[in-house]
mmCIF file with all atom_site columns, C-alpha atoms in Angstrom:
data_model
loop_
_atom_site.group_PDB
_atom_site.id
_atom_site.type_symbol
_atom_site.label_atom_id
_atom_site.label_alt_id
_atom_site.label_comp_id
_atom_site.label_asym_id
_atom_site.label_entity_id
_atom_site.label_seq_id
_atom_site.pdbx_PDB_ins_code
_atom_site.Cartn_x
_atom_site.Cartn_y
_atom_site.Cartn_z
_atom_site.occupancy
_atom_site.B_iso_or_equiv
_atom_site.pdbx_formal_charge
_atom_site.auth_seq_id
_atom_site.auth_comp_id
_atom_site.auth_asym_id
_atom_site.auth_atom_id
_atom_site.pdbx_PDB_model_num
ATOM 1   C CA . UNK A 1 1   ? -4.061  -11.250 -12.961 1.00 79.00 ? 153  UNK A CA 1
ATOM 2   C CA . UNK A 1 2   ? -6.790  -8.705  -12.551 1.00 87.00 ? 154  UNK A CA 1
ATOM 3   C CA . UNK A 1 3   ? -8.083  -6.201  -15.055 1.00 94.00 ? 155  UNK A CA 1
ATOM 4   C CA . UNK A 1 4   ? -10.504 -3.333  -14.665 1.00 97.00 ? 156  UNK A CA 1
ATOM 5   C CA . UNK A 1 5   ? -12.082 -1.617  -17.663 1.00 97.00 ? 157  UNK A CA 1
ATOM 6   C CA . UNK A 1 6   ? -13.868 1.702   -17.624 1.00 97.00 ? 158  UNK A CA 1
ATOM 7   C CA . UNK A 1 7   ? -15.087 2.428   -21.138 1.00 96.00 ? 159  UNK A CA 1
ATOM 8   C CA . UNK A 1 8   ? -16.286 5.994   -20.598 1.00 96.00 ? 160  UNK A CA 1
ATOM 9   C CA . UNK A 1 9   ? -13.361 8.420   -20.619 1.00 94.00 ? 161  UNK A CA 1
ATOM 10  C CA . UNK A 1 10  ? -15.600 11.414  -19.936 1.00 95.00 ? 162  UNK A CA 1
ATOM 11  C CA . UNK A 1 11  ? -19.211 12.277  -19.231 1.00 95.00 ? 163  UNK A CA 1
ATOM 12  C CA . UNK A 1 12  ? -21.358 15.350  -18.837 1.00 97.00 ? 164  UNK A CA 1
ATOM 13  C CA . UNK A 1 13  ? -24.291 15.230  -16.465 1.00 97.00 ? 165  UNK A CA 1
ATOM 14  C CA . UNK A 1 14  ? -26.871 17.835  -15.616 1.00 97.00 ? 166  UNK A CA 1
ATOM 15  C CA . UNK A 1 15  ? -27.027 18.952  -12.014 1.00 97.00 ? 167  UNK A CA 1
ATOM 16  C CA . UNK A 1 16  ? -29.627 17.022  -9.976  1.00 97.00 ? 168  UNK A CA 1
ATOM 17  C CA . UNK A 1 17  ? -29.741 14.186  -12.495 1.00 98.00 ? 169  UNK A CA 1
ATOM 18  C CA . UNK A 1 18  ? -28.416 10.669  -11.980 1.00 98.00 ? 170  UNK A CA 1
ATOM 19  C CA . UNK A 1 19  ? -25.373 9.275   -13.766 1.00 98.00 ? 171  UNK A CA 1
ATOM 20  C CA . UNK A 1 20  ? -24.095 5.735   -14.218 1.00 98.00 ? 172  UNK A CA 1
ATOM 21  C CA . UNK A 1 21  ? -20.402 5.015   -14.541 1.00 98.00 ? 173  UNK A CA 1
ATOM 22  C CA . UNK A 1 22  ? -19.527 1.705   -16.115 1.00 98.00 ? 174  UNK A CA 1
ATOM 23  C CA . UNK A 1 23  ? -16.969 -0.742  -14.769 1.00 98.00 ? 175  UNK A CA 1
ATOM 24  C CA . UNK A 1 24  ? -16.230 -4.264  -15.893 1.00 98.00 ? 176  UNK A CA 1
ATOM 25  C CA . UNK A 1 25  ? -13.599 -6.513  -14.451 1.00 97.00 ? 177  UNK A CA 1
ATOM 26  C CA . UNK A 1 26  ? -11.780 -9.743  -15.014 1.00 96.00 ? 178  UNK A CA 1
ATOM 27  C CA . UNK A 1 27  ? -10.192 -11.897 -12.350 1.00 92.00 ? 179  UNK A CA 1
ATOM 28  C CA . UNK A 1 28  ? -9.403  -15.496 -11.590 1.00 89.00 ? 180  UNK A CA 1
ATOM 29  C CA . UNK A 1 29  ? -9.912  -14.964 -7.865  1.00 88.00 ? 181  UNK A CA 1
ATOM 30  C CA . UNK A 1 30  ? -13.023 -16.400 -6.262  1.00 89.00 ? 182  UNK A CA 1
ATOM 31  C CA . UNK A 1 31  ? -13.141 -13.807 -3.529  1.00 90.00 ? 183  UNK A CA 1
ATOM 32  C CA . UNK A 1 32  ? -12.551 -10.188 -4.300  1.00 92.00 ? 184  UNK A CA 1
ATOM 33  C CA . UNK A 1 33  ? -13.618 -6.693  -3.434  1.00 92.00 ? 185  UNK A CA 1
ATOM 34  C CA . UNK A 1 34  ? -14.685 -3.908  -5.739  1.00 95.00 ? 186  UNK A CA 1
ATOM 35  C CA . UNK A 1 35  ? -14.152 -0.265  -4.868  1.00 95.00 ? 187  UNK A CA 1
ATOM 36  C CA . UNK A 1 36  ? -15.013 3.112   -6.299  1.00 97.00 ? 188  UNK A CA 1
ATOM 37  C CA . UNK A 1 37  ? -12.885 6.153   -5.605  1.00 96.00 ? 189  UNK A CA 1
ATOM 38  C CA . UNK A 1 38  ? -13.322 9.808   -6.469  1.00 97.00 ? 190  UNK A CA 1
ATOM 39  C CA . UNK A 1 39  ? -10.315 11.935  -7.351  1.00 97.00 ? 191  UNK A CA 1
ATOM 40  C CA . UNK A 1 40  ? -10.938 15.683  -7.487  1.00 96.00 ? 192  UNK A CA 1
ATOM 41  C CA . UNK A 1 41  ? -8.484  17.996  -9.201  1.00 94.00 ? 193  UNK A CA 1
ATOM 42  C CA . UNK A 1 42  ? -6.523  18.268  -5.948  1.00 92.00 ? 194  UNK A CA 1
ATOM 43  C CA . UNK A 1 43  ? -5.407  14.668  -6.466  1.00 94.00 ? 195  UNK A CA 1
ATOM 44  C CA . UNK A 1 44  ? -6.578  13.031  -3.254  1.00 93.00 ? 196  UNK A CA 1
ATOM 45  C CA . UNK A 1 45  ? -8.320  9.672   -3.486  1.00 95.00 ? 197  UNK A CA 1
ATOM 46  C CA . UNK A 1 46  ? -11.691 9.601   -1.763  1.00 94.00 ? 198  UNK A CA 1
ATOM 47  C CA . UNK A 1 47  ? -13.293 6.230   -1.006  1.00 92.00 ? 199  UNK A CA 1
ATOM 48  C CA . UNK A 1 48  ? -16.926 6.092   -2.107  1.00 95.00 ? 200  UNK A CA 1
ATOM 49  C CA . UNK A 1 49  ? -18.291 2.573   -1.928  1.00 94.00 ? 201  UNK A CA 1
ATOM 50  C CA . UNK A 1 50  ? -17.355 -1.102  -1.665  1.00 93.00 ? 202  UNK A CA 1
ATOM 51  C CA . UNK A 1 51  ? -18.879 -4.364  -2.871  1.00 94.00 ? 203  UNK A CA 1
ATOM 52  C CA . UNK A 1 52  ? -17.655 -7.786  -1.863  1.00 92.00 ? 204  UNK A CA 1
ATOM 53  C CA . UNK A 1 53  ? -17.914 -10.567 -4.401  1.00 93.00 ? 205  UNK A CA 1
ATOM 54  C CA . UNK A 1 54  ? -20.089 -12.624 -2.052  1.00 92.00 ? 206  UNK A CA 1
ATOM 55  C CA . UNK A 1 55  ? -22.317 -9.792  -0.943  1.00 90.00 ? 207  UNK A CA 1
ATOM 56  C CA . UNK A 1 56  ? -25.836 -10.624 -2.012  1.00 87.00 ? 208  UNK A CA 1
ATOM 57  C CA . UNK A 1 57  ? -27.150 -7.099  -1.903  1.00 93.00 ? 209  UNK A CA 1
ATOM 58  C CA . UNK A 1 58  ? -25.917 -4.151  -3.909  1.00 95.00 ? 210  UNK A CA 1
ATOM 59  C CA . UNK A 1 59  ? -23.993 -1.663  -1.828  1.00 95.00 ? 211  UNK A CA 1
ATOM 60  C CA . UNK A 1 60  ? -25.348 1.796   -1.159  1.00 96.00 ? 212  UNK A CA 1
ATOM 61  C CA . UNK A 1 61  ? -23.721 4.805   0.521   1.00 95.00 ? 213  UNK A CA 1
ATOM 62  C CA . UNK A 1 62  ? -25.828 7.914   0.532   1.00 97.00 ? 214  UNK A CA 1
ATOM 63  C CA . UNK A 1 63  ? -26.143 9.135   -3.052  1.00 98.00 ? 215  UNK A CA 1
ATOM 64  C CA . UNK A 1 64  ? -23.865 6.369   -4.297  1.00 98.00 ? 216  UNK A CA 1
ATOM 65  C CA . UNK A 1 65  ? -25.056 2.915   -5.202  1.00 97.00 ? 217  UNK A CA 1
ATOM 66  C CA . UNK A 1 66  ? -23.290 0.047   -6.876  1.00 97.00 ? 218  UNK A CA 1
ATOM 67  C CA . UNK A 1 67  ? -25.052 -2.046  -9.488  1.00 97.00 ? 219  UNK A CA 1
ATOM 68  C CA . UNK A 1 68  ? -23.232 -5.351  -9.074  1.00 96.00 ? 220  UNK A CA 1
ATOM 69  C CA . UNK A 1 69  ? -23.843 -8.028  -11.699 1.00 96.00 ? 221  UNK A CA 1
ATOM 70  C CA . UNK A 1 70  ? -21.470 -10.843 -10.885 1.00 95.00 ? 222  UNK A CA 1
ATOM 71  C CA . UNK A 1 71  ? -22.289 -13.018 -13.890 1.00 94.00 ? 223  UNK A CA 1
ATOM 72  C CA . UNK A 1 72  ? -21.552 -10.106 -16.194 1.00 95.00 ? 224  UNK A CA 1
ATOM 73  C CA . UNK A 1 73  ? -18.522 -9.091  -14.113 1.00 96.00 ? 225  UNK A CA 1
ATOM 74  C CA . UNK A 1 74  ? -19.724 -5.547  -13.897 1.00 97.00 ? 226  UNK A CA 1
ATOM 75  C CA . UNK A 1 75  ? -19.830 -3.107  -10.992 1.00 98.00 ? 227  UNK A CA 1
ATOM 76  C CA . UNK A 1 76  ? -21.368 0.111   -12.196 1.00 98.00 ? 228  UNK A CA 1
ATOM 77  C CA . UNK A 1 77  ? -21.536 3.168   -9.952  1.00 98.00 ? 229  UNK A CA 1
ATOM 78  C CA . UNK A 1 78  ? -24.719 5.195   -9.854  1.00 98.00 ? 230  UNK A CA 1
ATOM 79  C CA . UNK A 1 79  ? -24.587 8.725   -8.517  1.00 98.00 ? 231  UNK A CA 1
ATOM 80  C CA . UNK A 1 80  ? -28.027 10.126  -7.843  1.00 97.00 ? 232  UNK A CA 1
ATOM 81  C CA . UNK A 1 81  ? -28.980 13.809  -7.673  1.00 97.00 ? 233  UNK A CA 1
ATOM 82  C CA . UNK A 1 82  ? -25.652 15.010  -9.063  1.00 98.00 ? 234  UNK A CA 1
ATOM 83  C CA . UNK A 1 83  ? -24.073 18.042  -7.489  1.00 98.00 ? 235  UNK A CA 1
ATOM 84  C CA . UNK A 1 84  ? -21.500 20.453  -8.863  1.00 97.00 ? 236  UNK A CA 1
ATOM 85  C CA . UNK A 1 85  ? -19.021 19.081  -6.338  1.00 97.00 ? 237  UNK A CA 1
ATOM 86  C CA . UNK A 1 86  ? -19.299 15.665  -7.971  1.00 98.00 ? 238  UNK A CA 1
ATOM 87  C CA . UNK A 1 87  ? -17.186 16.894  -10.888 1.00 98.00 ? 239  UNK A CA 1
ATOM 88  C CA . UNK A 1 88  ? -14.049 14.749  -10.658 1.00 97.00 ? 240  UNK A CA 1
ATOM 89  C CA . UNK A 1 89  ? -12.319 11.634  -11.922 1.00 97.00 ? 241  UNK A CA 1
ATOM 90  C CA . UNK A 1 90  ? -13.885 8.374   -10.793 1.00 98.00 ? 242  UNK A CA 1
ATOM 91  C CA . UNK A 1 91  ? -11.935 5.145   -10.554 1.00 98.00 ? 243  UNK A CA 1
ATOM 92  C CA . UNK A 1 92  ? -13.161 1.609   -10.216 1.00 98.00 ? 244  UNK A CA 1
ATOM 93  C CA . UNK A 1 93  ? -10.730 -0.708  -8.462  1.00 96.00 ? 245  UNK A CA 1
ATOM 94  C CA . UNK A 1 94  ? -10.535 -4.242  -7.189  1.00 94.00 ? 246  UNK A CA 1
ATOM 95  C CA . UNK A 1 95  ? -8.445  -6.340  -4.881  1.00 91.00 ? 247  UNK A CA 1
ATOM 96  C CA . UNK A 1 96  ? -8.362  -10.030 -4.127  1.00 88.00 ? 248  UNK A CA 1
ATOM 97  C CA . UNK A 1 97  ? -9.431  -11.061 -0.646  1.00 81.00 ? 249  UNK A CA 1
ATOM 98  C CA . UNK A 1 98  ? -6.401  -12.922 0.551   1.00 72.00 ? 250  UNK A CA 1
ATOM 99  C CA . UNK A 1 99  ? -4.358  -13.136 3.679   1.00 56.00 ? 251  UNK A CA 1
ATOM 100 C CA . UNK A 1 100 ? -1.488  -11.320 2.021   1.00 55.00 ? 252  UNK A CA 1
ATOM 101 C CA . UNK A 1 101 ? -1.123  -8.886  -0.831  1.00 58.00 ? 253  UNK A CA 1
ATOM 102 C CA . UNK A 1 102 ? -4.514  -7.279  -1.392  1.00 78.00 ? 254  UNK A CA 1
ATOM 103 C CA . UNK A 1 103 ? -3.132  -4.729  -3.796  1.00 87.00 ? 255  UNK A CA 1
ATOM 104 C CA . UNK A 1 104 ? -5.638  -2.504  -5.536  1.00 91.00 ? 256  UNK A CA 1
ATOM 105 C CA . UNK A 1 105 ? -5.834  -2.571  -9.322  1.00 93.00 ? 257  UNK A CA 1
ATOM 106 C CA . UNK A 1 106 ? -7.434  0.486   -10.893 1.00 96.00 ? 258  UNK A CA 1
ATOM 107 C CA . UNK A 1 107 ? -9.387  1.056   -14.067 1.00 97.00 ? 259  UNK A CA 1
ATOM 108 C CA . UNK A 1 108 ? -8.593  3.882   -16.457 1.00 96.00 ? 260  UNK A CA 1
ATOM 109 C CA . UNK A 1 109 ? -11.067 6.254   -14.878 1.00 97.00 ? 261  UNK A CA 1
ATOM 110 C CA . UNK A 1 110 ? -14.034 8.321   -16.003 1.00 98.00 ? 262  UNK A CA 1
ATOM 111 C CA . UNK A 1 111 ? -14.060 12.102  -15.832 1.00 97.00 ? 263  UNK A CA 1
ATOM 112 C CA . UNK A 1 112 ? -17.423 13.487  -14.797 1.00 98.00 ? 264  UNK A CA 1
ATOM 113 C CA . UNK A 1 113 ? -18.374 17.091  -15.314 1.00 98.00 ? 265  UNK A CA 1
ATOM 114 C CA . UNK A 1 114 ? -21.597 18.264  -13.714 1.00 98.00 ? 266  UNK A CA 1
ATOM 115 C CA . UNK A 1 115 ? -23.278 21.135  -15.532 1.00 97.00 ? 267  UNK A CA 1
ATOM 116 C CA . UNK A 1 116 ? -25.397 23.688  -13.652 1.00 96.00 ? 268  UNK A CA 1
ATOM 117 C CA . UNK B 2 1   ? -10.269 8.218   10.814  1.00 73.00 ? 1245 UNK B CA 1
ATOM 118 C CA . UNK B 2 2   ? -6.988  6.978   9.436   1.00 82.00 ? 1246 UNK B CA 1
ATOM 119 C CA . UNK B 2 3   ? -4.704  9.625   7.986   1.00 89.00 ? 1247 UNK B CA 1
ATOM 120 C CA . UNK B 2 4   ? -1.663  9.309   5.753   1.00 93.00 ? 1248 UNK B CA 1
ATOM 121 C CA . UNK B 2 5   ? 0.534   12.367  5.488   1.00 95.00 ? 1249 UNK B CA 1
ATOM 122 C CA . UNK B 2 6   ? 2.517   12.612  2.254   1.00 97.00 ? 1250 UNK B CA 1
ATOM 123 C CA . UNK B 2 7   ? 5.288   15.148  1.739   1.00 97.00 ? 1251 UNK B CA 1
ATOM 124 C CA . UNK B 2 8   ? 6.186   17.117  -0.209  1.00 98.00 ? 1252 UNK B CA 1
ATOM 125 C CA . UNK B 2 9   ? 3.000   17.904  -2.095  1.00 97.00 ? 1253 UNK B CA 1
ATOM 126 C CA . UNK B 2 10  ? 4.954   19.496  -4.913  1.00 97.00 ? 1254 UNK B CA 1
ATOM 127 C CA . UNK B 2 11  ? 8.616   19.373  -5.806  1.00 98.00 ? 1255 UNK B CA 1
ATOM 128 C CA . UNK B 2 12  ? 10.647  20.707  -8.685  1.00 98.00 ? 1256 UNK B CA 1
ATOM 129 C CA . UNK B 2 13  ? 14.132  19.309  -9.097  1.00 96.00 ? 1257 UNK B CA 1
ATOM 130 C CA . UNK B 2 14  ? 16.937  19.479  -11.580 1.00 97.00 ? 1258 UNK B CA 1
ATOM 131 C CA . UNK B 2 15  ? 17.658  16.600  -13.890 1.00 97.00 ? 1259 UNK B CA 1
ATOM 132 C CA . UNK B 2 16  ? 20.171  14.216  -12.360 1.00 97.00 ? 1260 UNK B CA 1
ATOM 133 C CA . UNK B 2 17  ? 19.302  14.904  -8.739  1.00 97.00 ? 1261 UNK B CA 1
ATOM 134 C CA . UNK B 2 18  ? 17.421  12.630  -6.352  1.00 97.00 ? 1262 UNK B CA 1
ATOM 135 C CA . UNK B 2 19  ? 14.110  13.329  -4.675  1.00 98.00 ? 1263 UNK B CA 1
ATOM 136 C CA . UNK B 2 20  ? 12.660  11.678  -1.579  1.00 98.00 ? 1264 UNK B CA 1
ATOM 137 C CA . UNK B 2 21  ? 8.938   11.413  -0.967  1.00 98.00 ? 1265 UNK B CA 1
ATOM 138 C CA . UNK B 2 22  ? 7.664   10.473  2.482   1.00 97.00 ? 1266 UNK B CA 1
ATOM 139 C CA . UNK B 2 23  ? 4.431   8.867   3.563   1.00 96.00 ? 1267 UNK B CA 1
ATOM 140 C CA . UNK B 2 24  ? 3.555   8.667   7.241   1.00 95.00 ? 1268 UNK B CA 1
ATOM 141 C CA . UNK B 2 25  ? 0.593   6.952   8.796   1.00 92.00 ? 1269 UNK B CA 1
ATOM 142 C CA . UNK B 2 26  ? -0.388  9.275   11.614  1.00 92.00 ? 1270 UNK B CA 1
ATOM 143 C CA . UNK B 2 27  ? -2.770  7.218   13.714  1.00 87.00 ? 1271 UNK B CA 1
ATOM 144 C CA . UNK B 2 28  ? -2.324  3.607   12.681  1.00 86.00 ? 1272 UNK B CA 1
ATOM 145 C CA . UNK B 2 29  ? 0.308   1.070   11.848  1.00 87.00 ? 1273 UNK B CA 1
ATOM 146 C CA . UNK B 2 30  ? 0.795   0.601   8.146   1.00 86.00 ? 1274 UNK B CA 1
ATOM 147 C CA . UNK B 2 31  ? 2.020   -2.946  7.711   1.00 84.00 ? 1275 UNK B CA 1
ATOM 148 C CA . UNK B 2 32  ? 1.835   -2.565  3.937   1.00 89.00 ? 1276 UNK B CA 1
ATOM 149 C CA . UNK B 2 33  ? 2.401   0.493   1.780   1.00 92.00 ? 1277 UNK B CA 1
ATOM 150 C CA . UNK B 2 34  ? 1.612   0.777   -1.908  1.00 94.00 ? 1278 UNK B CA 1
ATOM 151 C CA . UNK B 2 35  ? 3.249   3.321   -4.204  1.00 97.00 ? 1279 UNK B CA 1
ATOM 152 C CA . UNK B 2 36  ? 1.455   4.473   -7.331  1.00 97.00 ? 1280 UNK B CA 1
ATOM 153 C CA . UNK B 2 37  ? 2.366   6.675   -10.241 1.00 97.00 ? 1281 UNK B CA 1
ATOM 154 C CA . UNK B 2 38  ? -0.190  8.644   -12.183 1.00 96.00 ? 1282 UNK B CA 1
ATOM 155 C CA . UNK B 2 39  ? 0.382   10.469  -15.470 1.00 92.00 ? 1283 UNK B CA 1
ATOM 156 C CA . UNK B 2 40  ? -1.961  13.340  -16.376 1.00 89.00 ? 1284 UNK B CA 1
ATOM 157 C CA . UNK B 2 41  ? -5.491  12.164  -17.120 1.00 87.00 ? 1285 UNK B CA 1
ATOM 158 C CA . UNK B 2 42  ? -4.490  8.546   -16.648 1.00 92.00 ? 1286 UNK B CA 1
ATOM 159 C CA . UNK B 2 43  ? -5.028  5.889   -14.051 1.00 94.00 ? 1287 UNK B CA 1
ATOM 160 C CA . UNK B 2 44  ? -2.990  4.970   -11.019 1.00 96.00 ? 1288 UNK B CA 1
ATOM 161 C CA . UNK B 2 45  ? -0.327  2.452   -11.878 1.00 96.00 ? 1289 UNK B CA 1
ATOM 162 C CA . UNK B 2 46  ? 1.070   0.403   -9.037  1.00 95.00 ? 1290 UNK B CA 1
ATOM 163 C CA . UNK B 2 47  ? 4.830   0.709   -8.837  1.00 96.00 ? 1291 UNK B CA 1
ATOM 164 C CA . UNK B 2 48  ? 5.636   -1.368  -5.792  1.00 95.00 ? 1292 UNK B CA 1
ATOM 165 C CA . UNK B 2 49  ? 4.372   -2.892  -2.585  1.00 93.00 ? 1293 UNK B CA 1
ATOM 166 C CA . UNK B 2 50  ? 6.384   -2.649  0.587   1.00 90.00 ? 1294 UNK B CA 1
ATOM 167 C CA . UNK B 2 51  ? 5.961   -4.432  3.883   1.00 87.00 ? 1295 UNK B CA 1
ATOM 168 C CA . UNK B 2 52  ? 7.529   -3.096  7.024   1.00 83.00 ? 1296 UNK B CA 1
ATOM 169 C CA . UNK B 2 53  ? 11.002  -4.445  7.539   1.00 82.00 ? 1297 UNK B CA 1
ATOM 170 C CA . UNK B 2 54  ? 11.317  -6.250  4.233   1.00 84.00 ? 1298 UNK B CA 1
ATOM 171 C CA . UNK B 2 55  ? 12.295  -5.425  0.688   1.00 88.00 ? 1299 UNK B CA 1
ATOM 172 C CA . UNK B 2 56  ? 9.730   -3.918  -1.614  1.00 92.00 ? 1300 UNK B CA 1
ATOM 173 C CA . UNK B 2 57  ? 8.117   -5.947  -4.357  1.00 93.00 ? 1301 UNK B CA 1
ATOM 174 C CA . UNK B 2 58  ? 8.218   -4.062  -7.624  1.00 96.00 ? 1302 UNK B CA 1
ATOM 175 C CA . UNK B 2 59  ? 5.763   -4.392  -10.475 1.00 95.00 ? 1303 UNK B CA 1
ATOM 176 C CA . UNK B 2 60  ? 7.010   -5.540  -13.830 1.00 94.00 ? 1304 UNK B CA 1
ATOM 177 C CA . UNK B 2 61  ? 8.749   -2.774  -15.725 1.00 95.00 ? 1305 UNK B CA 1
ATOM 178 C CA . UNK B 2 62  ? 9.536   -0.626  -12.687 1.00 96.00 ? 1306 UNK B CA 1
ATOM 179 C CA . UNK B 2 63  ? 13.247  -0.049  -12.142 1.00 95.00 ? 1307 UNK B CA 1
ATOM 180 C CA . UNK B 2 64  ? 13.993  -0.844  -8.520  1.00 93.00 ? 1308 UNK B CA 1
ATOM 181 C CA . UNK B 2 65  ? 17.370  0.889   -8.652  1.00 95.00 ? 1309 UNK B CA 1
ATOM 182 C CA . UNK B 2 66  ? 15.723  4.072   -9.824  1.00 96.00 ? 1310 UNK B CA 1
ATOM 183 C CA . UNK B 2 67  ? 12.749  4.043   -7.480  1.00 97.00 ? 1311 UNK B CA 1
ATOM 184 C CA . UNK B 2 68  ? 14.100  3.136   -4.067  1.00 96.00 ? 1312 UNK B CA 1
ATOM 185 C CA . UNK B 2 69  ? 11.497  2.254   -1.482  1.00 95.00 ? 1313 UNK B CA 1
ATOM 186 C CA . UNK B 2 70  ? 12.195  2.016   2.206   1.00 91.00 ? 1314 UNK B CA 1
ATOM 187 C CA . UNK B 2 71  ? 9.629   0.909   4.772   1.00 89.00 ? 1315 UNK B CA 1
ATOM 188 C CA . UNK B 2 72  ? 11.752  0.906   7.887   1.00 82.00 ? 1316 UNK B CA 1
ATOM 189 C CA . UNK B 2 73  ? 8.975   1.435   10.404  1.00 89.00 ? 1317 UNK B CA 1
ATOM 190 C CA . UNK B 2 74  ? 5.270   0.779   10.739  1.00 88.00 ? 1318 UNK B CA 1
ATOM 191 C CA . UNK B 2 75  ? 4.505   4.464   10.270  1.00 91.00 ? 1319 UNK B CA 1
ATOM 192 C CA . UNK B 2 76  ? 6.931   5.594   7.592   1.00 93.00 ? 1320 UNK B CA 1
ATOM 193 C CA . UNK B 2 77  ? 7.643   4.628   4.012   1.00 93.00 ? 1321 UNK B CA 1
ATOM 194 C CA . UNK B 2 78  ? 9.775   6.587   1.592   1.00 95.00 ? 1322 UNK B CA 1
ATOM 195 C CA . UNK B 2 79  ? 10.140  6.612   -2.173  1.00 97.00 ? 1323 UNK B CA 1
ATOM 196 C CA . UNK B 2 80  ? 13.369  8.028   -3.563  1.00 97.00 ? 1324 UNK B CA 1
ATOM 197 C CA . UNK B 2 81  ? 13.549  8.847   -7.245  1.00 98.00 ? 1325 UNK B CA 1
ATOM 198 C CA . UNK B 2 82  ? 17.249  8.621   -8.025  1.00 97.00 ? 1326 UNK B CA 1
ATOM 199 C CA . UNK B 2 83  ? 18.947  10.517  -10.845 1.00 97.00 ? 1327 UNK B CA 1
ATOM 200 C CA . UNK B 2 84  ? 15.629  12.004  -11.883 1.00 97.00 ? 1328 UNK B CA 1
ATOM 201 C CA . UNK B 2 85  ? 14.958  12.848  -15.506 1.00 97.00 ? 1329 UNK B CA 1
ATOM 202 C CA . UNK B 2 86  ? 12.115  14.804  -17.127 1.00 97.00 ? 1330 UNK B CA 1
ATOM 203 C CA . UNK B 2 87  ? 10.301  11.577  -18.001 1.00 96.00 ? 1331 UNK B CA 1
ATOM 204 C CA . UNK B 2 88  ? 10.035  10.853  -14.261 1.00 97.00 ? 1332 UNK B CA 1
ATOM 205 C CA . UNK B 2 89  ? 7.802   13.899  -13.896 1.00 97.00 ? 1333 UNK B CA 1
ATOM 206 C CA . UNK B 2 90  ? 4.508   12.582  -12.625 1.00 97.00 ? 1334 UNK B CA 1
ATOM 207 C CA . UNK B 2 91  ? 2.079   12.420  -9.721  1.00 97.00 ? 1335 UNK B CA 1
ATOM 208 C CA . UNK B 2 92  ? 3.155   9.924   -7.083  1.00 98.00 ? 1336 UNK B CA 1
ATOM 209 C CA . UNK B 2 93  ? 0.705   8.737   -4.469  1.00 97.00 ? 1337 UNK B CA 1
ATOM 210 C CA . UNK B 2 94  ? 1.020   6.290   -1.619  1.00 96.00 ? 1338 UNK B CA 1
ATOM 211 C CA . UNK B 2 95  ? -1.591  4.102   -0.006  1.00 94.00 ? 1339 UNK B CA 1
ATOM 212 C CA . UNK B 2 96  ? -1.209  2.554   3.419   1.00 91.00 ? 1340 UNK B CA 1
ATOM 213 C CA . UNK B 2 97  ? -2.906  -0.668  4.382   1.00 84.00 ? 1341 UNK B CA 1
ATOM 214 C CA . UNK B 2 98  ? -4.354  -0.818  7.848   1.00 78.00 ? 1342 UNK B CA 1
ATOM 215 C CA . UNK B 2 99  ? -5.526  -4.382  8.386   1.00 72.00 ? 1343 UNK B CA 1
ATOM 216 C CA . UNK B 2 100 ? -7.260  -3.503  11.637  1.00 73.00 ? 1344 UNK B CA 1
ATOM 217 C CA . UNK B 2 101 ? -9.824  -1.513  9.676   1.00 68.00 ? 1345 UNK B CA 1
ATOM 218 C CA . UNK B 2 102 ? -10.783 -4.433  7.498   1.00 69.00 ? 1346 UNK B CA 1
ATOM 219 C CA . UNK B 2 103 ? -10.801 -4.811  3.745   1.00 63.00 ? 1347 UNK B CA 1
ATOM 220 C CA . UNK B 2 104 ? -13.307 -2.047  3.056   1.00 66.00 ? 1348 UNK B CA 1
ATOM 221 C CA . UNK B 2 105 ? -11.750 0.916   4.786   1.00 63.00 ? 1349 UNK B CA 1
ATOM 222 C CA . UNK B 2 106 ? -8.258  -0.450  5.115   1.00 75.00 ? 1350 UNK B CA 1
ATOM 223 C CA . UNK B 2 107 ? -6.737  1.565   2.279   1.00 86.00 ? 1351 UNK B CA 1
ATOM 224 C CA . UNK B 2 108 ? -5.792  5.126   3.136   1.00 90.00 ? 1352 UNK B CA 1
ATOM 225 C CA . UNK B 2 109 ? -4.227  7.314   0.501   1.00 94.00 ? 1353 UNK B CA 1
ATOM 226 C CA . UNK B 2 110 ? -1.779  10.139  0.876   1.00 96.00 ? 1354 UNK B CA 1
ATOM 227 C CA . UNK B 2 111 ? -2.535  13.422  -0.826  1.00 96.00 ? 1355 UNK B CA 1
ATOM 228 C CA . UNK B 2 112 ? 0.053   12.824  -3.528  1.00 97.00 ? 1356 UNK B CA 1
ATOM 229 C CA . UNK B 2 113 ? 3.276   14.444  -4.696  1.00 98.00 ? 1357 UNK B CA 1
ATOM 230 C CA . UNK B 2 114 ? 3.581   16.236  -7.998  1.00 97.00 ? 1358 UNK B CA 1
ATOM 231 C CA . UNK B 2 115 ? 7.146   15.858  -9.200  1.00 98.00 ? 1359 UNK B CA 1
ATOM 232 C CA . UNK B 2 116 ? 8.501   18.054  -11.968 1.00 97.00 ? 1360 UNK B CA 1
ATOM 233 C CA . UNK B 2 117 ? 12.000  17.414  -13.243 1.00 97.00 ? 1361 UNK B CA 1
ATOM 234 C CA . UNK B 2 118 ? 13.542  20.276  -15.216 1.00 97.00 ? 1362 UNK B CA 1
#
């Protein structure tokens, strides 16, 4: 079984500053993928960034970077230079890397509000 | 990129009636479809996984007779909420798996359906 924990239910961040969203996970799988999604108030799920369990380098995608610490089982998301449009719910998720299944398990989410 | 069209986006129905939600993959073949339920300010909870042409696999605690899932083709999956009650009011969202796009970008989400049962 897989479990994702996001301990920050909500955060305020000043525009143009960086923010770190915490994510810890637990799994018995040796190979797995970690994802971050953004969900604005409209409800759509927007893919942000991915980290494979065997990737040696931390993933980066524009203003998003993933601080992956495998031994600690953490995959924190860093958003740099926050923008007002970054205000949304953010979900950490994981899936096993298998031939079948691959269902995504989500954490509880963190609501981010960017202040001007 | 891959697109999943989910309809309706909002639906209000009377208690006791059934509601069907459709998810269509517009430009790829969705061999696997995931259905999630999301209560306000909460996370996405997986309800079931369906593979084209076979019966859906439901998560523990999800009533399969109440939430009927059909994945009859590689581009269409439906979720029918039967005999809906107010406690079924929620946000339902589908996710289609496109294996050809790999594990990173292979999950495409629909835009969700907000169901209100009155």
